[in-house]
Amino acid sequence: MKNKDIIVTSLQSWNSDIGSNSFNIAREFARYNRVIYVNRARERGTVIRDFIKRLRGQKKNPNGNIPGSLVLAETNLWVYTPASVLESLNPLPSFVYNFFARINARRFAGDIRKACAELGFKEPVLFVDNDFFRAHYLTSFFPFSHFIYYIRDYLVTQPYFRKHGPRVEEAVIRNAGTVVANSSYLAEYGRKFNPRSSDIGQGCDFTYFDPVKTYQAHSFFTGIKRPVIGYVGALVHYRLDISLLEELAEKRKEWTWVFVGPEDEGFRNSRLHNMPHVLFTGRKEEKELASFVAGFDVCMNPQLINEVTIGNYPRKVDEYLVMGKPVVATYTEFMESFLPWVYLAKGTTEYERAIEKALSEAVIQEQVSGRKAFAASHTWEASVNKIYKAVNQ
């Protein structure tokens, strides 16, 4: 798919502080195509809340974007901020929701049409990153040449999306010309409603985890007892198995356990904070994370298995592996695709044995090289090429 005009919409705006798959995919598209990345449209409830905050002096600028602006962000890639305000629909009953969803789609399509006219885009490809609410009915009001729907999170399991999400996402998936997902689990979910659903894997941005660079361990590790078992990422109780971690840390007090990242209330109130051999660093800048991983002897992904996490692609595992580190992760059917470069485990006993094995094989050169090569193969170029292949099929 080259020399096309492509519209990308997502739940995340371009100037977000948090990285996003949609940013990387848009950049990869822009290597051979013209791309307009459409920022998240404002909703009336948010506009009202921001207005009240500004009156109180609590908020000067709601998002840093100028409504209706079209800005060249990178070569072949423009960022457009919708001018329209969409209605807040989530509280509405279904029969009223559908009526206003069409109104929102008409407004949103009108904004996209203006951006396309400014750049001379004609019948562009539409790529929607999990944003099923704003994609609902959108193709009814704009002549896209092809509609690609991308699933990277099982959003309909989360509280905000449960009311209307299941039926709306199903409708969007059925309407798509191509459905792509970043894991086999989510591709299978898409296949329930659309046979043209494919697993395109996950690309990883190794800007801060360069496989050819040698990173020195952060000064935080000076004087810390080894071995160090570590985790990098948000510490969220519904994604990570706190009970498992508490049991492991209680059982293996001779190991130092290090957690790098912001904590939610579940972690702050856990027994882990009462153990002197368990250390928390708090939030760190992305550019610092590799130096913390360099200080680990074994890396972990102690995922809690539930409907929210079951289909997720664990990007952090690639970041661990690309630095040559041994990784112990919770077993899922999807995680089998990382074998033999990870140690998979269920429960305290298996985790303990897997960590022991990982420690014994941590510096075997063949293992280190294999881990690096495996993770480095997960590029955005490879992932987007699978999108092109799925569209062509």
CSV table of C-alpha atoms in Angstrom, one decimal:
chain,number,residue,atom,x,y,z
A,1,MET,CA,0.0,0.0,0.0
A,2,LYS,CA,2.0,3.0,-1.3
A,3,ASN,CA,1.2,6.5,-2.6
A,4,LYS,CA,-2.1,6.5,-0.8
A,5,ASP,CA,-3.8,9.2,1.3
A,6,ILE,CA,-4.5,7.8,4.8
A,7,ILE,CA,-6.5,9.2,7.7
A,8,VAL,CA,-5.6,7.9,11.1
A,9,THR,CA,-7.9,8.4,14.1
A,10,SER,CA,-7.2,7.3,17.7
A,11,LEU,CA,-8.2,7.7,21.3
A,12,GLN,CA,-4.9,9.6,21.9
A,13,SER,CA,-4.0,13.0,20.5
A,14,TRP,CA,-0.7,13.5,18.9
A,15,ASN,CA,0.8,15.7,21.7
A,16,SER,CA,0.0,13.1,24.4
A,17,ASP,CA,2.8,12.6,27.0
A,18,ILE,CA,2.2,8.8,26.7
A,19,GLY,CA,3.4,6.9,23.6
A,20,SER,CA,1.0,5.1,21.4
A,21,ASN,CA,0.9,2.4,18.7
A,22,SER,CA,-1.1,4.8,16.6
A,23,PHE,CA,1.8,7.3,16.5
A,24,ASN,CA,4.3,4.7,15.4
A,25,ILE,CA,2.0,3.3,12.8
A,26,ALA,CA,1.2,6.7,11.4
A,27,ARG,CA,4.9,7.4,11.1
A,28,GLU,CA,5.5,4.1,9.3
A,29,PHE,CA,2.5,4.8,6.9
A,30,ALA,CA,4.1,8.2,6.2
A,31,ARG,CA,7.3,6.6,4.8
A,32,TYR,CA,5.4,5.8,1.5
A,33,ASN,CA,2.0,7.7,1.9
A,34,ARG,CA,0.5,11.0,2.9
A,35,VAL,CA,-1.1,10.8,6.3
A,36,ILE,CA,-3.4,13.0,8.3
A,37,TYR,CA,-3.4,12.1,12.0
A,38,VAL,CA,-6.7,13.3,13.5
A,39,ASN,CA,-6.6,14.3,17.2
A,40,ARG,CA,-9.3,13.2,19.5
A,41,ALA,CA,-12.4,15.3,19.0
A,42,ARG,CA,-13.6,17.3,22.0
A,43,GLU,CA,-16.8,16.2,23.8
A,44,ARG,CA,-19.3,18.6,25.2
A,45,GLY,CA,-18.9,17.4,28.8
A,46,THR,CA,-15.1,17.8,28.6
A,47,VAL,CA,-15.4,21.3,27.1
A,48,ILE,CA,-17.8,22.4,29.9
A,49,ARG,CA,-15.5,21.0,32.6
A,50,ASP,CA,-12.4,22.7,31.1
A,51,PHE,CA,-14.3,26.0,30.8
A,52,ILE,CA,-15.2,25.9,34.5
A,53,LYS,CA,-11.6,25.1,35.4
A,54,ARG,CA,-10.3,28.0,33.4
A,55,LEU,CA,-12.8,30.3,35.1
A,56,ARG,CA,-11.4,29.2,38.4
A,57,GLY,CA,-7.8,29.6,37.2
A,58,GLN,CA,-7.1,25.9,37.5
A,59,LYS,CA,-6.5,25.2,33.8
A,60,LYS,CA,-5.1,27.6,31.2
A,61,ASN,CA,-5.2,25.5,28.0
A,62,PRO,CA,-7.2,22.3,27.8
A,63,ASN,CA,-5.0,20.4,25.3
A,64,GLY,CA,-2.5,22.7,23.6
A,65,ASN,CA,-4.2,22.3,20.2
A,66,ILE,CA,-6.1,24.9,18.2
A,67,PRO,CA,-9.5,23.6,17.0
A,68,GLY,CA,-9.6,23.4,13.2
A,69,SER,CA,-5.8,23.6,12.8
A,70,LEU,CA,-3.9,21.4,10.3
A,71,VAL,CA,-0.2,21.3,11.1
A,72,LEU,CA,2.7,19.5,9.4
A,73,ALA,CA,4.3,17.4,12.1
A,74,GLU,CA,6.7,15.3,10.2
A,75,THR,CA,7.5,14.5,6.5
A,76,ASN,CA,4.3,13.4,4.8
A,77,LEU,CA,2.4,13.5,8.2
A,78,TRP,CA,0.0,16.3,9.2
A,79,VAL,CA,-1.9,16.6,12.5
A,80,TYR,CA,-5.5,17.8,12.4
A,81,THR,CA,-7.4,19.0,15.4
A,82,PRO,CA,-11.2,18.8,14.9
A,83,ALA,CA,-13.2,22.0,15.2
A,84,SER,CA,-16.5,20.4,16.1
A,85,VAL,CA,-17.6,19.5,19.6
A,86,LEU,CA,-19.2,16.1,19.8
A,87,GLU,CA,-22.0,15.2,22.2
A,88,SER,CA,-21.2,13.1,25.3
A,89,LEU,CA,-23.2,9.9,24.7
A,90,ASN,CA,-22.1,7.4,27.2
A,91,PRO,CA,-24.8,8.1,29.8
A,92,LEU,CA,-27.6,7.9,27.2
A,93,PRO,CA,-29.9,4.8,26.7
A,94,SER,CA,-29.3,2.8,23.6
A,95,PHE,CA,-32.3,4.1,21.6
A,96,VAL,CA,-31.2,7.7,22.1
A,97,TYR,CA,-27.5,6.9,21.7
A,98,ASN,CA,-27.8,5.8,18.1
A,99,PHE,CA,-29.6,9.0,17.1
A,100,PHE,CA,-26.9,11.2,18.5
A,101,ALA,CA,-24.1,8.9,17.4
A,102,ARG,CA,-25.1,9.7,13.8
A,103,ILE,CA,-25.0,13.4,14.5
A,104,ASN,CA,-21.5,13.0,16.0
A,105,ALA,CA,-20.4,11.0,13.0
A,106,ARG,CA,-21.7,13.7,10.6
A,107,ARG,CA,-19.8,16.4,12.5
A,108,PHE,CA,-16.6,14.3,12.7
A,109,ALA,CA,-16.8,13.4,9.0
A,110,GLY,CA,-17.3,17.1,8.1
A,111,ASP,CA,-14.1,18.0,10.0
A,112,ILE,CA,-12.1,15.3,8.3
A,113,ARG,CA,-13.5,16.4,4.9
A,114,LYS,CA,-12.2,19.9,5.5
A,115,ALA,CA,-8.7,18.6,6.3
A,116,CYS,CA,-8.8,16.4,3.2
A,117,ALA,CA,-9.9,19.3,1.0
A,118,GLU,CA,-7.0,21.5,2.3
A,119,LEU,CA,-4.4,18.9,1.3
A,120,GLY,CA,-6.2,17.5,-1.8
A,121,PHE,CA,-6.9,14.1,-0.3
A,122,LYS,CA,-9.4,12.1,-2.3
A,123,GLU,CA,-11.1,8.9,-1.2
A,124,PRO,CA,-8.5,8.2,1.5
A,125,VAL,CA,-7.9,5.0,3.4
A,126,LEU,CA,-9.4,5.2,7.0
A,127,PHE,CA,-7.3,3.6,9.8
A,128,VAL,CA,-9.1,3.6,13.2
A,129,ASP,CA,-7.0,2.7,16.3
A,130,ASN,CA,-9.5,1.2,18.7
A,131,ASP,CA,-11.7,4.4,18.7
A,132,PHE,CA,-14.9,2.6,17.9
A,133,PHE,CA,-17.2,5.2,19.4
A,134,ARG,CA,-16.1,7.9,17.0
A,135,ALA,CA,-15.8,5.4,14.1
A,136,HIS,CA,-19.5,4.4,14.6
A,137,TYR,CA,-21.4,5.5,11.4
A,138,LEU,CA,-18.4,7.5,10.2
A,139,THR,CA,-18.2,5.7,6.9
A,140,SER,CA,-21.8,6.6,6.2
A,141,PHE,CA,-20.8,10.3,5.9
A,142,PHE,CA,-17.5,10.2,4.2
A,143,PRO,CA,-16.4,8.2,1.1
A,144,PHE,CA,-13.3,6.3,2.4
A,145,SER,CA,-11.8,4.0,-0.2
A,146,HIS,CA,-11.0,1.3,2.5
A,147,PHE,CA,-11.7,1.1,6.2
A,148,ILE,CA,-9.1,-0.6,8.5
A,149,TYR,CA,-10.0,-1.2,12.1
A,150,TYR,CA,-7.2,-1.8,14.6
A,151,ILE,CA,-7.7,-3.6,17.9
A,152,ARG,CA,-4.9,-3.4,20.4
A,153,ASP,CA,-6.9,-3.3,23.7
A,154,TYR,CA,-9.9,-5.3,24.8
A,155,LEU,CA,-11.6,-2.0,25.7
A,156,VAL,CA,-15.2,-3.4,26.0
A,157,THR,CA,-14.2,-5.1,29.3
A,158,GLN,CA,-13.4,-1.8,31.0
A,159,PRO,CA,-16.1,0.0,33.0
A,160,TYR,CA,-16.4,3.1,30.8
A,161,PHE,CA,-16.9,1.1,27.7
A,162,ARG,CA,-19.2,-1.6,29.0
A,163,LYS,CA,-22.5,0.1,28.5
A,164,HIS,CA,-22.4,0.7,24.7
A,165,GLY,CA,-19.0,-0.6,23.8
A,166,PRO,CA,-19.8,-4.3,23.0
A,167,ARG,CA,-22.5,-3.6,20.4
A,168,VAL,CA,-20.8,-0.5,19.0
A,169,GLU,CA,-17.5,-2.2,18.5
A,170,GLU,CA,-19.1,-5.3,17.0
A,171,ALA,CA,-20.9,-3.0,14.5
A,172,VAL,CA,-17.6,-1.3,13.6
A,173,ILE,CA,-15.7,-4.5,13.2
A,174,ARG,CA,-18.5,-5.9,10.9
A,175,ASN,CA,-18.3,-2.7,8.8
A,176,ALA,CA,-14.5,-2.7,8.4
A,177,GLY,CA,-12.9,-3.9,5.1
A,178,THR,CA,-10.0,-5.1,7.1
A,179,VAL,CA,-9.5,-5.8,10.8
A,180,VAL,CA,-6.0,-6.0,12.3
A,181,ALA,CA,-4.9,-6.8,15.9
A,182,ASN,CA,-1.7,-6.8,17.8
A,183,SER,CA,-2.2,-10.2,19.3
A,184,SER,CA,-3.6,-13.6,18.3
A,185,TYR,CA,-6.2,-13.3,21.1
A,186,LEU,CA,-7.6,-10.0,19.8
A,187,ALA,CA,-7.5,-11.2,16.2
A,188,GLU,CA,-9.6,-14.1,17.2
A,189,TYR,CA,-12.0,-11.7,18.9
A,190,GLY,CA,-12.3,-9.7,15.7
A,191,ARG,CA,-12.8,-12.9,13.7
A,192,LYS,CA,-16.1,-13.6,15.6
A,193,PHE,CA,-17.6,-10.7,13.6
A,194,ASN,CA,-15.4,-10.3,10.6
A,195,PRO,CA,-13.5,-13.1,8.8
A,196,ARG,CA,-11.1,-10.5,7.4
A,197,SER,CA,-9.3,-10.2,10.8
A,198,SER,CA,-5.5,-10.7,11.0
A,199,ASP,CA,-2.8,-10.7,13.7
A,200,ILE,CA,-0.2,-8.2,12.7
A,201,GLY,CA,1.9,-8.6,15.8
A,202,GLN,CA,3.4,-5.6,17.7
A,203,GLY,CA,6.1,-3.2,16.7
A,204,CYS,CA,8.4,-1.8,19.3
A,205,ASP,CA,10.2,1.5,19.5
A,206,PHE,CA,13.7,0.8,20.7
A,207,THR,CA,14.8,4.5,20.8
A,208,TYR,CA,15.5,4.1,24.6
A,209,PHE,CA,16.4,0.4,24.4
A,210,ASP,CA,19.1,0.3,21.7
A,211,PRO,CA,20.2,-3.3,21.2
A,212,VAL,CA,23.7,-2.3,20.1
A,213,LYS,CA,24.3,0.0,23.0
A,214,THR,CA,25.7,-1.0,26.4
A,215,TYR,CA,23.8,0.6,29.2
A,216,GLN,CA,25.3,1.2,32.7
A,217,ALA,CA,23.2,0.3,35.7
A,218,HIS,CA,21.6,3.3,37.3
A,219,SER,CA,23.3,4.6,40.5
A,220,PHE,CA,20.2,3.5,42.4
A,221,PHE,CA,21.7,0.0,42.4
A,222,THR,CA,24.9,1.0,44.1
A,223,GLY,CA,25.3,-1.1,47.3
A,224,ILE,CA,22.1,-3.1,46.7
A,225,LYS,CA,22.2,-6.8,47.5
A,226,ARG,CA,22.0,-9.2,44.6
A,227,PRO,CA,20.4,-10.9,42.8
A,228,VAL,CA,17.9,-8.2,41.8
A,229,ILE,CA,14.5,-9.2,40.4
A,230,GLY,CA,12.8,-6.3,38.7
A,231,TYR,CA,9.8,-4.9,36.9
A,232,VAL,CA,9.5,-1.6,34.9
A,233,GLY,CA,6.0,-0.1,34.1
A,234,ALA,CA,2.9,1.2,35.7
A,235,LEU,CA,2.1,-0.7,38.9
A,236,VAL,CA,-1.7,-1.2,38.6
A,237,HIS,CA,-3.6,-3.7,40.7
A,238,TYR,CA,-5.9,-5.0,38.0
A,239,ARG,CA,-3.0,-5.7,35.6
A,240,LEU,CA,-0.4,-7.2,38.0
A,241,ASP,CA,-0.7,-10.0,40.5
A,242,ILE,CA,0.0,-8.4,43.8
A,243,SER,CA,-0.7,-11.6,45.8
A,244,LEU,CA,1.8,-13.5,43.7
A,245,LEU,CA,4.4,-10.8,44.3
A,246,GLU,CA,3.7,-10.7,48.0
A,247,GLU,CA,4.1,-14.5,48.3
A,248,LEU,CA,7.3,-14.5,46.3
A,249,ALA,CA,8.9,-11.7,48.2
A,250,GLU,CA,7.9,-13.3,51.6
A,251,LYS,CA,9.4,-16.6,50.5
A,252,ARG,CA,12.7,-15.3,49.0
A,253,LYS,CA,14.0,-12.6,51.3
A,254,GLU,CA,17.5,-13.1,50.0
A,255,TRP,CA,16.5,-11.6,46.7
A,256,THR,CA,16.1,-7.9,46.2
A,257,TRP,CA,12.8,-7.0,44.4
A,258,VAL,CA,12.8,-3.6,42.6
A,259,PHE,CA,9.7,-2.0,41.1
A,260,VAL,CA,10.1,1.0,38.7
A,261,GLY,CA,7.0,3.0,37.9
A,262,PRO,CA,4.1,4.9,39.4
A,263,GLU,CA,1.8,3.0,41.8
A,264,ASP,CA,-2.0,2.9,42.2
A,265,GLU,CA,-3.7,2.6,45.5
A,266,GLY,CA,-3.7,-1.2,45.4
A,267,PHE,CA,0.1,-1.3,45.3
A,268,ARG,CA,0.6,1.5,47.8
A,269,ASN,CA,-1.5,-0.4,50.3
A,270,SER,CA,0.1,-3.8,49.6
A,271,ARG,CA,2.3,-5.8,52.1
A,272,LEU,CA,5.2,-5.2,49.7
A,273,HIS,CA,5.9,-1.8,51.3
A,274,ASN,CA,6.5,-3.5,54.7
A,275,MET,CA,9.4,-5.6,53.3
A,276,PRO,CA,12.9,-4.1,53.5
A,277,HIS,CA,14.1,-6.1,50.6
A,278,VAL,CA,11.4,-4.7,48.3
A,279,LEU,CA,12.2,-1.3,46.8
A,280,PHE,CA,10.1,1.1,44.8
A,281,THR,CA,11.6,3.9,42.7
A,282,GLY,CA,8.5,5.8,41.7
A,283,ARG,CA,7.9,7.2,38.2
A,284,LYS,CA,11.0,7.6,36.1
A,285,GLU,CA,11.5,9.3,32.7
A,286,GLU,CA,11.5,7.0,29.7
A,287,LYS,CA,15.1,7.8,28.8
A,288,GLU,CA,16.1,6.4,32.3
A,289,LEU,CA,14.3,3.1,32.1
A,290,ALA,CA,17.1,1.2,30.2
A,291,SER,CA,19.5,2.0,33.0
A,292,PHE,CA,17.2,0.4,35.5
A,293,VAL,CA,16.7,-2.7,33.4
A,294,ALA,CA,20.5,-2.9,33.1
A,295,GLY,CA,20.5,-3.2,36.9
A,296,PHE,CA,18.2,-6.2,37.0
A,297,ASP,CA,19.5,-9.8,37.1
A,298,VAL,CA,16.0,-11.1,36.1
A,299,CYS,CA,13.1,-9.1,34.7
A,300,MET,CA,9.5,-9.9,35.4
A,301,ASN,CA,6.0,-9.5,33.9
A,302,PRO,CA,3.8,-10.8,36.7
A,303,GLN,CA,0.5,-10.3,34.8
A,304,LEU,CA,-2.8,-10.8,36.5
A,305,ILE,CA,-5.0,-12.8,34.1
A,306,ASN,CA,-8.4,-11.3,33.6
A,307,GLU,CA,-10.6,-10.1,30.8
A,308,VAL,CA,-8.8,-6.8,30.6
A,309,THR,CA,-5.3,-8.2,30.3
A,310,ILE,CA,-5.8,-11.5,28.5
A,311,GLY,CA,-5.3,-10.2,25.0
A,312,ASN,CA,-2.6,-7.6,25.6
A,313,TYR,CA,0.7,-7.6,23.9
A,314,PRO,CA,3.4,-7.1,26.6
A,315,ARG,CA,5.7,-4.5,25.0
A,316,LYS,CA,7.9,-4.4,28.1
A,317,VAL,CA,8.9,-8.0,27.5
A,318,ASP,CA,10.5,-7.0,24.2
A,319,GLU,CA,12.3,-4.1,25.9
A,320,TYR,CA,13.7,-6.5,28.5
A,321,LEU,CA,14.7,-9.0,25.9
A,322,VAL,CA,16.3,-6.5,23.5
A,323,MET,CA,18.8,-5.8,26.3
A,324,GLY,CA,19.6,-9.5,26.6
A,325,LYS,CA,17.9,-9.9,30.0
A,326,PRO,CA,16.3,-13.2,31.1
A,327,VAL,CA,12.5,-12.7,31.5
A,328,VAL,CA,10.0,-14.6,33.7
A,329,ALA,CA,6.4,-13.9,32.7
A,330,THR,CA,2.9,-15.3,33.6
A,331,TYR,CA,1.9,-18.1,31.3
A,332,THR,CA,-0.8,-17.4,28.7
A,333,GLU,CA,-1.5,-19.1,25.4
A,334,PHE,CA,-0.4,-15.9,23.6
A,335,MET,CA,2.9,-15.8,25.6
A,336,GLU,CA,3.9,-19.1,24.1
A,337,SER,CA,4.8,-17.1,21.0
A,338,PHE,CA,7.8,-15.7,23.0
A,339,LEU,CA,9.2,-19.2,23.6
A,340,PRO,CA,12.0,-20.2,24.0
A,341,TRP,CA,13.2,-16.7,24.9
A,342,VAL,CA,11.1,-16.3,28.1
A,343,TYR,CA,10.4,-18.4,31.1
A,344,LEU,CA,6.7,-18.9,31.6
A,345,ALA,CA,5.1,-19.7,34.9
A,346,LYS,CA,1.9,-19.9,36.9
A,347,GLY,CA,1.7,-19.5,40.6
A,348,THR,CA,4.3,-19.0,43.3
A,349,THR,CA,6.1,-22.3,43.0
A,350,GLU,CA,6.5,-22.2,39.3
A,351,TYR,CA,7.6,-18.5,39.4
A,352,GLU,CA,10.2,-19.3,42.0
A,353,ARG,CA,11.7,-22.1,40.0
A,354,ALA,CA,11.6,-20.1,36.8
A,355,ILE,CA,13.5,-17.2,38.4
A,356,GLU,CA,16.1,-19.7,39.7
A,357,LYS,CA,16.5,-21.1,36.2
A,358,ALA,CA,16.7,-17.6,34.7
A,359,LEU,CA,19.4,-16.6,37.2
A,360,SER,CA,21.4,-19.7,36.3
A,361,GLU,CA,21.2,-18.9,32.6
A,362,ALA,CA,21.3,-15.1,32.7
A,363,VAL,CA,24.7,-14.6,31.1
A,364,ILE,CA,25.0,-17.6,28.7
A,365,GLN,CA,26.0,-15.8,25.5
A,366,GLU,CA,23.9,-17.8,23.1
A,367,GLN,CA,20.8,-17.0,25.2
A,368,VAL,CA,21.7,-13.3,25.5
A,369,SER,CA,22.2,-13.0,21.7
A,370,GLY,CA,19.0,-15.0,21.0
A,371,ARG,CA,16.9,-12.8,23.2
A,372,LYS,CA,18.2,-9.6,21.6
A,373,ALA,CA,17.7,-10.9,18.0
A,374,PHE,CA,14.2,-12.1,18.8
A,375,ALA,CA,13.0,-8.8,20.3
A,376,ALA,CA,14.8,-6.7,17.6
A,377,SER,CA,12.7,-8.5,14.9
A,378,HIS,CA,9.5,-6.9,16.3
A,379,THR,CA,9.7,-3.7,14.3
A,380,TRP,CA,7.0,-1.3,13.3
A,381,GLU,CA,8.0,-1.8,9.7
A,382,ALA,CA,7.3,-5.5,10.0
A,383,SER,CA,4.0,-4.9,11.7
A,384,VAL,CA,2.8,-2.3,9.2
A,385,ASN,CA,3.9,-4.5,6.3
A,386,LYS,CA,1.4,-7.1,7.7
A,387,ILE,CA,-1.3,-4.4,7.5
A,388,TYR,CA,-0.5,-3.9,3.9
A,389,LYS,CA,-0.6,-7.6,3.3
A,390,ALA,CA,-4.0,-7.9,5.0
A,391,VAL,CA,-5.4,-5.1,2.9
A,392,ASN,CA,-4.1,-6.6,-0.3
A,393,GLN,CA,-5.7,-10.0,0.5
